[in-house]
Amino acid sequence: MKNILFILILLFSIQGFTQSKKIKILKADNTMVDPNYPGATISLGNVFVEHEGATLRCDKAYIYSEKDLIKAMGNVIINQGDTIIQYSKYVDYDANKKLATSWGDVILKDELMILKTDTLYFDREKQHLFYKSGGTIKDTTNLLKSRIGNYYLQTNKFQAFNKVDVTNKDSKLISDHLDYYTSTGIAELFGPSTITSEENAIYTEKGHHNTKTNISHFLKKSKIYYGDRTISGDSLYYNKNIDFASATGNIKVLDTINETIIKGGYAEYFKLLDSVFITDKAVAISVMEKDSMYIHGDKLMVTGKTNERLIKAFNRVKIFKSDLQGKCDSLITDEKTGITKMFTKPVLWAEGNQIIGDTIHFLSNIKTEQLDSLKILNNALMIKKDSSGFSQLKGKNMFGKFKNNSIESLDAIGNSETLFFLRDENDKLFGIDKKQSSDHILILFENDDVKSIDYFKAITGKTYPPSDFEKLREDDKLLTGFIWREEERPLTKDDIFIKDEIDLEVPEKSTNPKEKSKVKVPLIKERPKEKIMRRQ
């Protein structure tokens, strides 16, 4: 008896469970059958049916109970719980597969977005919506359009393919593939993508873009276009709210107006301040038709508006141009005027001449792209190595002119001195001229050799025969302040990154300001060096 009772209870439970899986007709103004539609119950007027927590309303429905299939038409409304509501003209719903196919002005709404399309597929089992013929999603921030779309209700993730367009009040994003989360406004980008706004345009092939916070991180072949500037790098971070961008790895900043390229390993760009900061093997390249100039420093800054741009280099600065090389501790180049100012132990090498002073200025003609003039302030000294020694010109200040990128004249002013090796037409040494002037000394050059020397006002000194000059003390063969720095000269554009041994001893950090120590930094590259010669 107990067994029979248990079997009856089990049968009723199974029957009840089976019935709960069936489509239920809750309401209809009229119900009928039509032999033209075998197996179908036709419901007309205010049709209201239910299946596993979802309801469907329409004007007319063909309900196939055996197949658990419903074909609804006319003002179709589907509700899933309290969060999802869908409108369309037609719906085919397979209760066994829990799959709804809707078409005709389909609109689906949930708490976060509104989806519109012509044909929509809804897999209730997987809570997955998708379309293949074009659609849009609108949330509180963006309007997203795509040819193909998938929306996963449980994660609020929208996956879009083929001609994807995301637009809001601040920007427009175009891609072929992105994942967009309606709950956060985050778009994960895959493949070629562009983001454009009034301020700039961004290109990337992989990235993370937050459309609500306007903070983004791009990871592959990424570039930011700022009208006259383009910033690219392996990894780009961008905060649109403060117009700040930072880049890491293979940085390249292109200035199309001033024809300048800046490269390095890390960069920061502040648009509101019109400034770029670059470190890690930083180099600024002033692009010229025949001969570009390379400027390297531990840190580079480019500041100012388009027509007032300054390049600033700090610490271990080196310059390379085929006909001009230089080194100093800090430098400023004005791209508008072509003036470059070198500070702290500056040195220039031009046409075989070494030029040093407390501060050096040189001017390039921005139209002809050639050197124009030179200014050495305080302790000016020019040195040229001769087979017999060093020819030298010294003055408090020195002013030079260039012609066709070669030194045409040098005017040493204030306590001027010269030491030159004199040769005949056969290049045979016949004397060494060592003289001083209380006013100034003017030297004219031709084919990079001394053409004439003019001394002004009081002149002292003498011309030594070679044999007598050799008898002089070594200090007397060198003018005061003499230092030969040839070993620091960059011979190629790659040499600007060499850290010279003289620069590699840096103070070790200490909590006690009175304590001073030095630490050796390993050489990046070594090459044979000549002995440094000094005259104090």
Coordinates of C-alpha atoms in Angstrom, one line a residue:
M1 CA 0.0 0.0 0.0
K2 CA 2.8 2.4 0.9
N3 CA 4.6 1.5 -2.3
I4 CA 1.5 2.3 -4.4
L5 CA 1.0 5.6 -2.6
F6 CA 4.7 6.5 -3.2
I7 CA 4.3 5.7 -6.9
L8 CA 1.1 7.9 -7.2
I9 CA 2.8 10.8 -5.5
L10 CA 5.8 10.5 -7.8
L11 CA 3.6 10.4 -10.9
F12 CA 1.7 13.5 -9.9
S13 CA 5.0 15.3 -9.1
I14 CA 6.4 14.4 -12.5
Q15 CA 3.2 15.4 -14.2
G16 CA 3.2 18.7 -12.3
F17 CA 6.8 19.4 -13.2
T18 CA 6.2 18.5 -16.9
Q19 CA 3.2 20.8 -17.0
S20 CA 5.2 23.7 -15.5
K21 CA 7.6 23.5 -18.4
K22 CA 4.7 23.9 -20.9
I23 CA 3.5 27.1 -22.4
K24 CA 0.5 28.4 -20.5
I25 CA -2.3 30.5 -22.1
L26 CA -3.3 32.8 -19.3
K27 CA -5.7 35.0 -21.3
A28 CA -7.1 35.6 -24.8
D29 CA -10.3 37.3 -26.0
N30 CA -10.9 34.4 -28.4
T31 CA -9.5 31.0 -29.0
M32 CA -10.0 28.8 -32.0
V33 CA -8.5 26.1 -34.2
D34 CA -8.1 26.1 -38.0
P35 CA -7.6 23.0 -40.1
N36 CA -5.1 25.0 -42.2
Y37 CA -2.9 25.1 -39.1
P38 CA -2.9 21.5 -37.8
G39 CA -1.8 21.1 -34.1
A40 CA -2.2 24.8 -33.4
T41 CA -4.4 26.7 -31.1
I42 CA -5.1 30.2 -32.4
S43 CA -5.5 32.9 -29.8
L44 CA -6.9 36.3 -30.7
G45 CA -7.0 39.6 -28.9
N46 CA -5.1 40.5 -25.7
V47 CA -3.2 37.2 -25.8
F48 CA -1.2 36.6 -22.6
V49 CA 0.9 33.5 -22.2
E50 CA 3.6 32.4 -19.7
H51 CA 6.6 30.1 -19.7
E52 CA 9.1 29.6 -16.9
G53 CA 9.0 33.1 -15.4
A54 CA 8.7 34.9 -18.8
T55 CA 5.4 36.3 -20.2
L56 CA 4.4 37.1 -23.7
R57 CA 1.6 39.5 -24.8
C58 CA 0.5 40.0 -28.4
D59 CA -2.6 40.5 -30.7
K60 CA -2.5 37.1 -32.2
A61 CA -0.7 33.8 -31.5
Y62 CA -0.4 30.3 -33.0
I63 CA 0.4 28.0 -30.0
Y64 CA 1.6 24.4 -30.8
S65 CA 1.3 22.6 -27.5
E66 CA 2.8 19.4 -28.6
K67 CA 5.9 21.1 -29.9
D68 CA 5.9 23.7 -27.2
L69 CA 6.2 26.4 -29.9
I70 CA 4.4 29.7 -30.2
K71 CA 4.3 32.1 -33.1
A72 CA 3.2 35.6 -31.9
M73 CA 2.4 38.7 -34.0
G74 CA 1.2 42.2 -33.5
N75 CA 2.4 44.4 -30.7
V76 CA 4.4 41.6 -29.2
I77 CA 5.8 42.2 -25.7
I78 CA 8.1 39.8 -23.8
N79 CA 8.8 40.3 -20.1
Q80 CA 11.5 38.3 -18.2
G81 CA 11.2 39.1 -14.6
D82 CA 11.1 42.8 -13.6
T83 CA 14.2 43.7 -15.5
I84 CA 13.9 42.8 -19.2
I85 CA 11.1 43.9 -21.5
Q86 CA 11.1 43.5 -25.3
Y87 CA 8.9 44.9 -28.1
S88 CA 8.6 43.7 -31.6
K89 CA 6.1 42.9 -34.4
Y90 CA 6.8 39.2 -34.5
V91 CA 8.2 36.5 -32.3
D92 CA 8.8 32.7 -32.7
Y93 CA 9.4 31.1 -29.3
D94 CA 10.7 27.5 -28.9
A95 CA 9.9 26.6 -25.3
N96 CA 12.0 23.4 -25.4
K97 CA 15.1 25.3 -26.4
K98 CA 14.0 28.5 -24.6
L99 CA 15.0 30.4 -27.8
A100 CA 13.0 33.5 -29.0
T101 CA 13.5 34.9 -32.5
S102 CA 12.0 38.4 -32.8
W103 CA 11.8 40.6 -35.8
G104 CA 10.2 43.8 -36.9
D105 CA 11.3 47.0 -35.0
V106 CA 12.8 45.0 -32.1
I107 CA 13.4 47.0 -28.9
L108 CA 14.8 45.4 -25.8
K109 CA 15.3 47.2 -22.5
D110 CA 16.9 46.3 -19.2
E111 CA 18.0 48.4 -16.2
L112 CA 21.2 49.6 -18.0
M113 CA 20.5 49.9 -21.8
I114 CA 18.1 49.9 -24.7
L115 CA 18.9 47.6 -27.7
K116 CA 17.3 48.2 -31.1
T117 CA 17.6 45.9 -34.1
D118 CA 15.6 44.4 -36.9
T119 CA 16.0 40.8 -35.9
L120 CA 17.0 39.6 -32.4
Y121 CA 17.8 36.1 -31.1
F122 CA 17.3 35.5 -27.4
D123 CA 18.7 32.4 -25.7
R124 CA 17.0 32.4 -22.3
E125 CA 19.0 29.3 -21.2
K126 CA 22.3 31.1 -21.6
Q127 CA 20.8 34.6 -21.1
H128 CA 22.4 35.6 -24.4
L129 CA 21.0 38.0 -26.9
F130 CA 22.5 38.4 -30.4
Y131 CA 21.8 40.0 -33.8
K132 CA 23.4 39.6 -37.2
S133 CA 21.9 42.4 -39.3
G134 CA 22.8 45.5 -37.5
G135 CA 21.8 47.0 -34.2
T136 CA 22.3 49.7 -31.6
I137 CA 22.7 49.8 -27.9
K138 CA 22.1 53.0 -25.9
D139 CA 23.0 53.4 -22.2
T140 CA 23.4 56.4 -20.0
T141 CA 26.7 57.3 -21.6
N142 CA 27.0 55.9 -25.1
L143 CA 25.3 55.0 -28.3
L144 CA 26.8 51.8 -29.8
K145 CA 26.2 50.6 -33.3
S146 CA 27.5 47.4 -35.0
R147 CA 26.7 45.0 -37.7
I148 CA 26.9 42.0 -35.4
G149 CA 26.3 42.0 -31.7
N150 CA 26.2 39.8 -28.7
Y151 CA 24.8 40.8 -25.3
Y152 CA 25.3 38.7 -22.2
L153 CA 22.8 39.7 -19.6
Q154 CA 24.5 38.1 -16.6
T155 CA 27.7 40.1 -17.1
N156 CA 26.3 43.1 -18.9
K157 CA 28.8 42.5 -21.6
F158 CA 28.2 43.6 -25.2
Q159 CA 30.4 42.1 -27.8
A160 CA 30.3 43.9 -31.1
F161 CA 31.8 43.1 -34.5
N162 CA 32.0 44.6 -38.0
K163 CA 31.7 48.4 -38.3
V164 CA 31.4 49.1 -34.6
D165 CA 30.7 52.8 -33.7
V166 CA 30.5 54.1 -30.1
T167 CA 29.5 57.7 -29.8
N168 CA 29.0 60.0 -26.8
K169 CA 29.2 63.7 -26.1
D170 CA 33.0 63.7 -25.8
S171 CA 34.2 61.3 -28.5
K172 CA 33.6 58.7 -31.2
L173 CA 35.1 55.2 -31.2
I174 CA 35.3 53.1 -34.4
S175 CA 36.5 49.5 -34.4
D176 CA 35.9 46.1 -35.9
H177 CA 35.8 44.3 -32.6
L178 CA 35.2 45.5 -29.0
D179 CA 33.8 44.2 -25.8
Y180 CA 31.7 46.8 -24.0
Y181 CA 30.4 46.6 -20.5
T182 CA 27.2 48.6 -20.0
S183 CA 27.6 48.5 -16.2
T184 CA 31.0 50.2 -16.2
G185 CA 31.2 51.9 -19.6
I186 CA 34.5 50.1 -20.3
A187 CA 35.4 49.1 -23.8
E188 CA 38.0 46.5 -24.5
L189 CA 39.4 47.1 -28.0
F190 CA 40.7 44.4 -30.3
G191 CA 42.1 45.1 -33.8
P192 CA 42.5 48.5 -35.5
S193 CA 40.5 51.1 -33.6
T194 CA 40.2 54.9 -33.5
I195 CA 38.9 57.3 -31.0
T196 CA 38.3 60.9 -32.1
S197 CA 37.3 64.0 -30.2
E198 CA 37.7 67.8 -30.7
E199 CA 41.1 67.7 -28.9
N200 CA 42.8 64.7 -30.6
A201 CA 42.5 61.4 -32.4
I202 CA 43.8 58.0 -31.0
Y203 CA 44.7 54.9 -32.9
T204 CA 45.4 51.5 -31.3
E205 CA 45.1 47.8 -32.1
K206 CA 44.5 46.7 -28.5
G207 CA 43.5 48.7 -25.5
H208 CA 41.2 49.5 -22.6
H209 CA 39.0 52.6 -22.9
N210 CA 36.7 53.8 -20.1
T211 CA 34.0 55.9 -21.8
K212 CA 32.7 57.1 -18.4
T213 CA 35.9 58.2 -16.8
N214 CA 37.7 59.1 -20.0
I215 CA 40.8 57.3 -18.9
S216 CA 42.4 54.8 -21.3
H217 CA 45.3 52.4 -21.6
F218 CA 46.4 51.3 -25.1
L219 CA 48.8 48.4 -25.6
K220 CA 49.6 47.8 -29.3
K221 CA 50.7 50.1 -32.2
S222 CA 49.1 53.0 -30.4
K223 CA 49.3 56.7 -31.4
I224 CA 47.8 59.9 -30.2
Y225 CA 47.4 62.7 -32.8
Y226 CA 47.3 66.3 -31.5
G227 CA 47.1 68.3 -34.7
D228 CA 50.8 69.3 -35.0
R229 CA 52.0 66.5 -32.8
T230 CA 51.9 62.7 -32.9
I231 CA 52.8 60.5 -29.9
S232 CA 53.4 56.8 -30.2
G233 CA 54.8 54.0 -28.0
D234 CA 54.4 50.4 -27.1
S235 CA 52.1 51.3 -24.2
L236 CA 50.1 54.6 -23.9
Y237 CA 48.1 55.9 -20.9
Y238 CA 45.7 58.7 -21.6
N239 CA 43.5 60.8 -19.2
K240 CA 41.3 63.1 -21.3
N241 CA 40.0 65.0 -18.3
I242 CA 43.4 66.7 -17.7
D243 CA 44.7 66.2 -21.3
F244 CA 47.6 64.1 -20.0
A245 CA 49.3 61.2 -21.8
S246 CA 52.2 59.0 -20.8
A247 CA 54.0 56.5 -23.0
T248 CA 56.4 53.6 -22.4
G249 CA 58.7 51.7 -24.8
N250 CA 59.9 53.0 -28.2
I251 CA 58.5 56.4 -27.7
K252 CA 58.3 58.7 -30.7
V253 CA 56.9 62.3 -30.6
L254 CA 56.6 63.8 -34.1
D255 CA 56.3 67.6 -34.5
T256 CA 55.2 68.2 -38.0
I257 CA 55.3 72.0 -37.9
N258 CA 58.8 72.3 -36.5
E259 CA 60.0 69.1 -38.2
T260 CA 61.3 67.6 -35.0
I261 CA 61.3 64.0 -33.8
I262 CA 61.8 63.1 -30.2
K263 CA 62.5 59.5 -29.1
G264 CA 63.0 57.7 -25.8
G265 CA 61.9 55.0 -23.5
Y266 CA 59.3 57.0 -21.4
A267 CA 57.4 60.2 -22.1
E268 CA 54.8 62.4 -20.5
Y269 CA 52.7 65.0 -22.4
F270 CA 50.7 67.8 -20.8
K271 CA 48.6 69.5 -23.5
L272 CA 47.4 72.3 -21.2
L273 CA 51.0 73.2 -20.5
D274 CA 52.2 72.5 -24.1
S275 CA 55.0 70.4 -22.7
V276 CA 56.5 66.9 -23.4
F277 CA 58.9 65.3 -20.9
I278 CA 61.1 62.3 -22.1
T279 CA 63.7 60.1 -20.4
D280 CA 65.4 56.8 -21.0
K281 CA 67.8 57.3 -24.0
A282 CA 66.0 60.5 -25.0
V283 CA 66.9 62.2 -28.2
A284 CA 65.5 65.2 -30.1
I285 CA 66.1 65.1 -33.8
S286 CA 65.8 68.4 -35.8
V287 CA 65.0 67.0 -39.2
M288 CA 66.9 68.8 -42.0
E289 CA 66.9 68.0 -45.7
K290 CA 70.6 67.2 -45.9
D291 CA 71.9 66.9 -42.3
S292 CA 69.7 66.4 -39.2
M293 CA 70.8 67.5 -35.7
Y294 CA 70.6 65.0 -32.8
I295 CA 70.4 66.3 -29.2
H296 CA 70.5 63.8 -26.3
G297 CA 70.2 64.3 -22.6
D298 CA 69.2 62.2 -19.6
K299 CA 66.0 64.3 -19.6
L300 CA 64.4 66.2 -22.5
M301 CA 61.6 68.7 -22.3
V302 CA 59.8 70.4 -25.2
T303 CA 57.7 73.3 -24.1
G304 CA 55.7 76.2 -25.7
K305 CA 53.1 76.7 -28.4
T306 CA 53.7 75.7 -32.0
N307 CA 55.5 78.8 -33.1
E308 CA 57.3 79.3 -29.8
R309 CA 58.7 75.9 -29.0
L310 CA 61.7 75.3 -26.9
I311 CA 63.8 72.1 -26.6
K312 CA 65.5 71.7 -23.2
A313 CA 68.0 69.0 -22.4
F314 CA 69.4 68.2 -18.9
N315 CA 72.4 66.2 -17.7
R316 CA 75.1 64.6 -19.9
V317 CA 73.9 66.5 -23.0
K318 CA 75.4 65.7 -26.3
I319 CA 74.9 67.1 -29.8
F320 CA 75.7 65.4 -33.1
K321 CA 75.5 66.9 -36.6
S322 CA 77.9 65.8 -39.4
D323 CA 79.7 69.2 -39.2
L324 CA 79.1 70.1 -35.6
Q325 CA 79.3 68.2 -32.3
G326 CA 78.9 69.3 -28.8
K327 CA 78.6 68.5 -25.1
C328 CA 77.4 70.3 -22.0
D329 CA 75.3 69.7 -18.9
S330 CA 72.2 71.6 -20.0
L331 CA 70.9 73.1 -23.2
I332 CA 68.0 75.2 -24.6
T333 CA 67.1 75.3 -28.3
D334 CA 64.6 77.9 -29.6
E335 CA 63.1 76.4 -32.7
K336 CA 61.6 79.7 -33.8
T337 CA 64.9 81.6 -33.8
G338 CA 67.3 78.7 -34.3
I339 CA 69.4 79.8 -31.2
T340 CA 70.9 77.0 -29.1
K341 CA 72.4 77.9 -25.7
M342 CA 74.8 75.5 -23.9
F343 CA 75.5 75.7 -20.2
T344 CA 77.9 74.2 -17.7
K345 CA 81.3 73.1 -19.2
P346 CA 80.1 73.4 -22.8
V347 CA 82.3 72.3 -25.7
L348 CA 81.8 72.5 -29.4
W349 CA 83.7 70.7 -32.2
A350 CA 83.4 72.3 -35.6
E351 CA 85.7 71.7 -38.6
G352 CA 88.5 70.3 -36.5
N353 CA 88.3 73.1 -33.9
Q354 CA 87.4 72.6 -30.3
I355 CA 85.6 75.5 -28.6
I356 CA 85.0 75.9 -24.9
G357 CA 83.8 78.6 -22.5
D358 CA 81.5 79.1 -19.6
T359 CA 78.5 79.5 -21.9
I360 CA 78.2 78.9 -25.7
H361 CA 75.4 80.1 -28.0
F362 CA 75.2 79.1 -31.7
L363 CA 72.7 80.2 -34.2
S364 CA 71.4 78.1 -37.1
N365 CA 69.6 79.7 -40.1
I366 CA 66.1 78.0 -39.9
K367 CA 65.6 78.6 -43.7
T368 CA 68.9 77.5 -45.1
E369 CA 69.5 74.9 -42.3
Q370 CA 73.1 76.1 -42.0
L371 CA 75.2 77.4 -39.1
D372 CA 75.1 81.2 -38.9
S373 CA 77.0 82.5 -35.9
L374 CA 78.7 81.6 -32.6
K375 CA 79.0 83.3 -29.3
I376 CA 81.3 82.1 -26.4
L377 CA 80.8 84.0 -23.2
N378 CA 83.6 84.0 -20.4
N379 CA 86.8 82.1 -20.7
A380 CA 86.4 81.5 -24.4
L381 CA 89.1 79.2 -25.9
M382 CA 89.4 77.7 -29.4
I383 CA 91.9 74.8 -29.9
K384 CA 92.9 73.1 -33.1
K385 CA 95.3 70.1 -33.0
D386 CA 98.4 70.5 -35.1
S387 CA 100.9 67.8 -36.0
S388 CA 103.4 69.8 -33.8
G389 CA 101.0 70.8 -31.0
F390 CA 97.9 72.8 -30.4
S391 CA 97.0 76.1 -32.1
Q392 CA 95.0 78.2 -29.7
L393 CA 92.9 81.4 -29.5
K394 CA 91.7 82.8 -26.2
G395 CA 89.6 85.7 -25.0
K396 CA 87.2 86.8 -22.4
N397 CA 84.4 86.5 -25.0
M398 CA 84.5 85.2 -28.5
F399 CA 82.2 85.8 -31.5
G400 CA 82.3 83.8 -34.7
K401 CA 80.6 83.7 -38.1
F402 CA 80.0 80.7 -40.3
K403 CA 79.7 80.4 -44.1
N404 CA 78.6 77.2 -45.7
N405 CA 78.8 75.6 -42.3
S406 CA 82.5 76.4 -42.0
I407 CA 84.0 79.0 -39.6
E408 CA 84.7 82.2 -41.5
S409 CA 85.9 84.4 -38.7
L410 CA 86.5 84.5 -34.9
D411 CA 86.8 87.6 -32.9
A412 CA 88.3 87.2 -29.4
I413 CA 87.6 90.2 -27.2
G414 CA 89.2 91.1 -23.9
N415 CA 92.7 90.0 -22.8
S416 CA 93.0 88.0 -26.0
E417 CA 95.8 85.6 -26.6
T418 CA 97.0 83.4 -29.5
L419 CA 99.4 80.5 -30.0
F420 CA 99.7 79.4 -33.6
F421 CA 102.1 77.2 -35.6
L422 CA 103.4 79.0 -38.6
R423 CA 104.1 77.0 -41.8
D424 CA 105.4 77.9 -45.3
E425 CA 103.8 77.1 -48.6
N426 CA 105.3 73.6 -48.3
D427 CA 103.7 73.1 -44.9
K428 CA 107.0 73.2 -43.2
L429 CA 107.0 74.6 -39.6
F430 CA 109.1 77.7 -39.3
G431 CA 107.8 79.3 -36.1
I432 CA 105.3 79.4 -33.3
D433 CA 103.6 82.7 -32.7
K434 CA 102.5 83.4 -29.1
K435 CA 101.0 86.9 -28.6
Q436 CA 98.6 88.9 -26.4
S437 CA 96.3 91.8 -27.1
S438 CA 94.7 94.2 -24.6
D439 CA 91.7 94.6 -26.8
H440 CA 90.8 91.9 -29.3
I441 CA 92.1 89.6 -32.0
L442 CA 90.3 88.9 -35.2
I443 CA 91.1 85.7 -37.2
L444 CA 89.8 85.0 -40.7
F445 CA 89.6 81.5 -42.0
E446 CA 89.7 80.0 -45.5
N447 CA 89.2 76.3 -46.3
D448 CA 89.2 75.7 -42.5
D449 CA 92.7 77.1 -42.2
V450 CA 93.9 80.5 -40.8
K451 CA 93.9 83.1 -43.5
S452 CA 94.9 86.1 -41.4
I453 CA 95.3 87.3 -37.8
D454 CA 94.7 90.9 -36.9
Y455 CA 95.8 92.2 -33.4
F456 CA 94.3 95.4 -32.0
K457 CA 95.8 97.9 -29.6
A458 CA 98.7 96.9 -27.3
I459 CA 100.4 93.7 -28.4
T460 CA 103.0 91.7 -26.5
G461 CA 104.6 88.3 -27.1
K462 CA 107.0 86.8 -29.7
T463 CA 107.5 84.3 -32.4
Y464 CA 109.6 81.3 -31.4
P465 CA 111.7 79.2 -33.7
P466 CA 110.7 75.5 -33.4
S467 CA 113.9 74.6 -31.5
D468 CA 113.3 77.3 -28.9
F469 CA 109.6 76.5 -28.5
E470 CA 110.5 72.9 -27.8
K471 CA 112.7 74.0 -24.9
L472 CA 109.7 75.8 -23.2
R473 CA 108.0 74.2 -20.3
E474 CA 104.9 72.2 -21.2
D475 CA 102.7 74.7 -19.4
D476 CA 104.1 77.6 -21.5
K477 CA 103.0 75.8 -24.6
L478 CA 99.4 75.9 -23.5
L479 CA 97.2 79.0 -22.8
T480 CA 95.5 79.4 -19.4
G481 CA 92.3 77.3 -19.2
F482 CA 93.5 74.8 -21.8
I483 CA 91.7 71.4 -21.7
W484 CA 91.7 68.9 -24.6
R485 CA 88.4 67.0 -24.6
E486 CA 88.5 65.1 -27.9
E487 CA 87.7 61.8 -26.1
E488 CA 84.3 63.2 -25.2
R489 CA 83.4 64.0 -28.8
P490 CA 80.5 62.0 -30.4
L491 CA 81.7 60.8 -33.8
T492 CA 78.4 59.3 -34.9
K493 CA 74.7 59.9 -33.9
D494 CA 74.9 56.7 -31.8
D495 CA 77.8 58.1 -29.8
I496 CA 75.6 60.7 -28.1
F497 CA 74.3 57.9 -25.8
I498 CA 77.8 57.0 -24.6
K499 CA 78.4 57.9 -21.0
D500 CA 81.9 59.3 -20.8
E501 CA 84.1 58.1 -18.0
I502 CA 84.5 61.6 -16.6
D503 CA 80.7 61.8 -16.2
L504 CA 80.3 58.4 -14.6
E505 CA 81.4 59.3 -11.1
V506 CA 78.2 60.6 -9.4
P507 CA 77.6 61.5 -5.7
E508 CA 76.2 58.7 -3.7
K509 CA 73.0 59.6 -1.8
S510 CA 73.5 60.1 1.9
T511 CA 71.3 61.2 4.7
N512 CA 74.1 63.4 6.0
P513 CA 74.6 66.4 3.6
K514 CA 78.2 66.8 4.8
E515 CA 79.2 63.3 3.7
K516 CA 80.3 62.9 0.1
S517 CA 81.3 59.7 -1.7
K518 CA 81.5 58.5 -5.2
V519 CA 80.2 55.4 -6.9
K520 CA 81.3 54.0 -10.3
V521 CA 78.6 53.4 -12.8
P522 CA 79.4 50.7 -15.4
L523 CA 80.3 51.9 -18.8
I524 CA 77.7 51.5 -21.5
K525 CA 80.3 51.6 -24.3
E526 CA 84.0 52.0 -24.4
R527 CA 86.4 53.3 -27.0
P528 CA 90.1 54.2 -26.9
K529 CA 90.6 57.6 -25.2
E530 CA 93.3 60.2 -25.5
K531 CA 94.8 61.6 -22.4
I532 CA 93.1 64.7 -21.1
M533 CA 95.4 67.7 -21.1
R534 CA 94.7 70.7 -18.9
R535 CA 96.3 74.1 -18.3
Q536 CA 95.2 75.9 -15.1

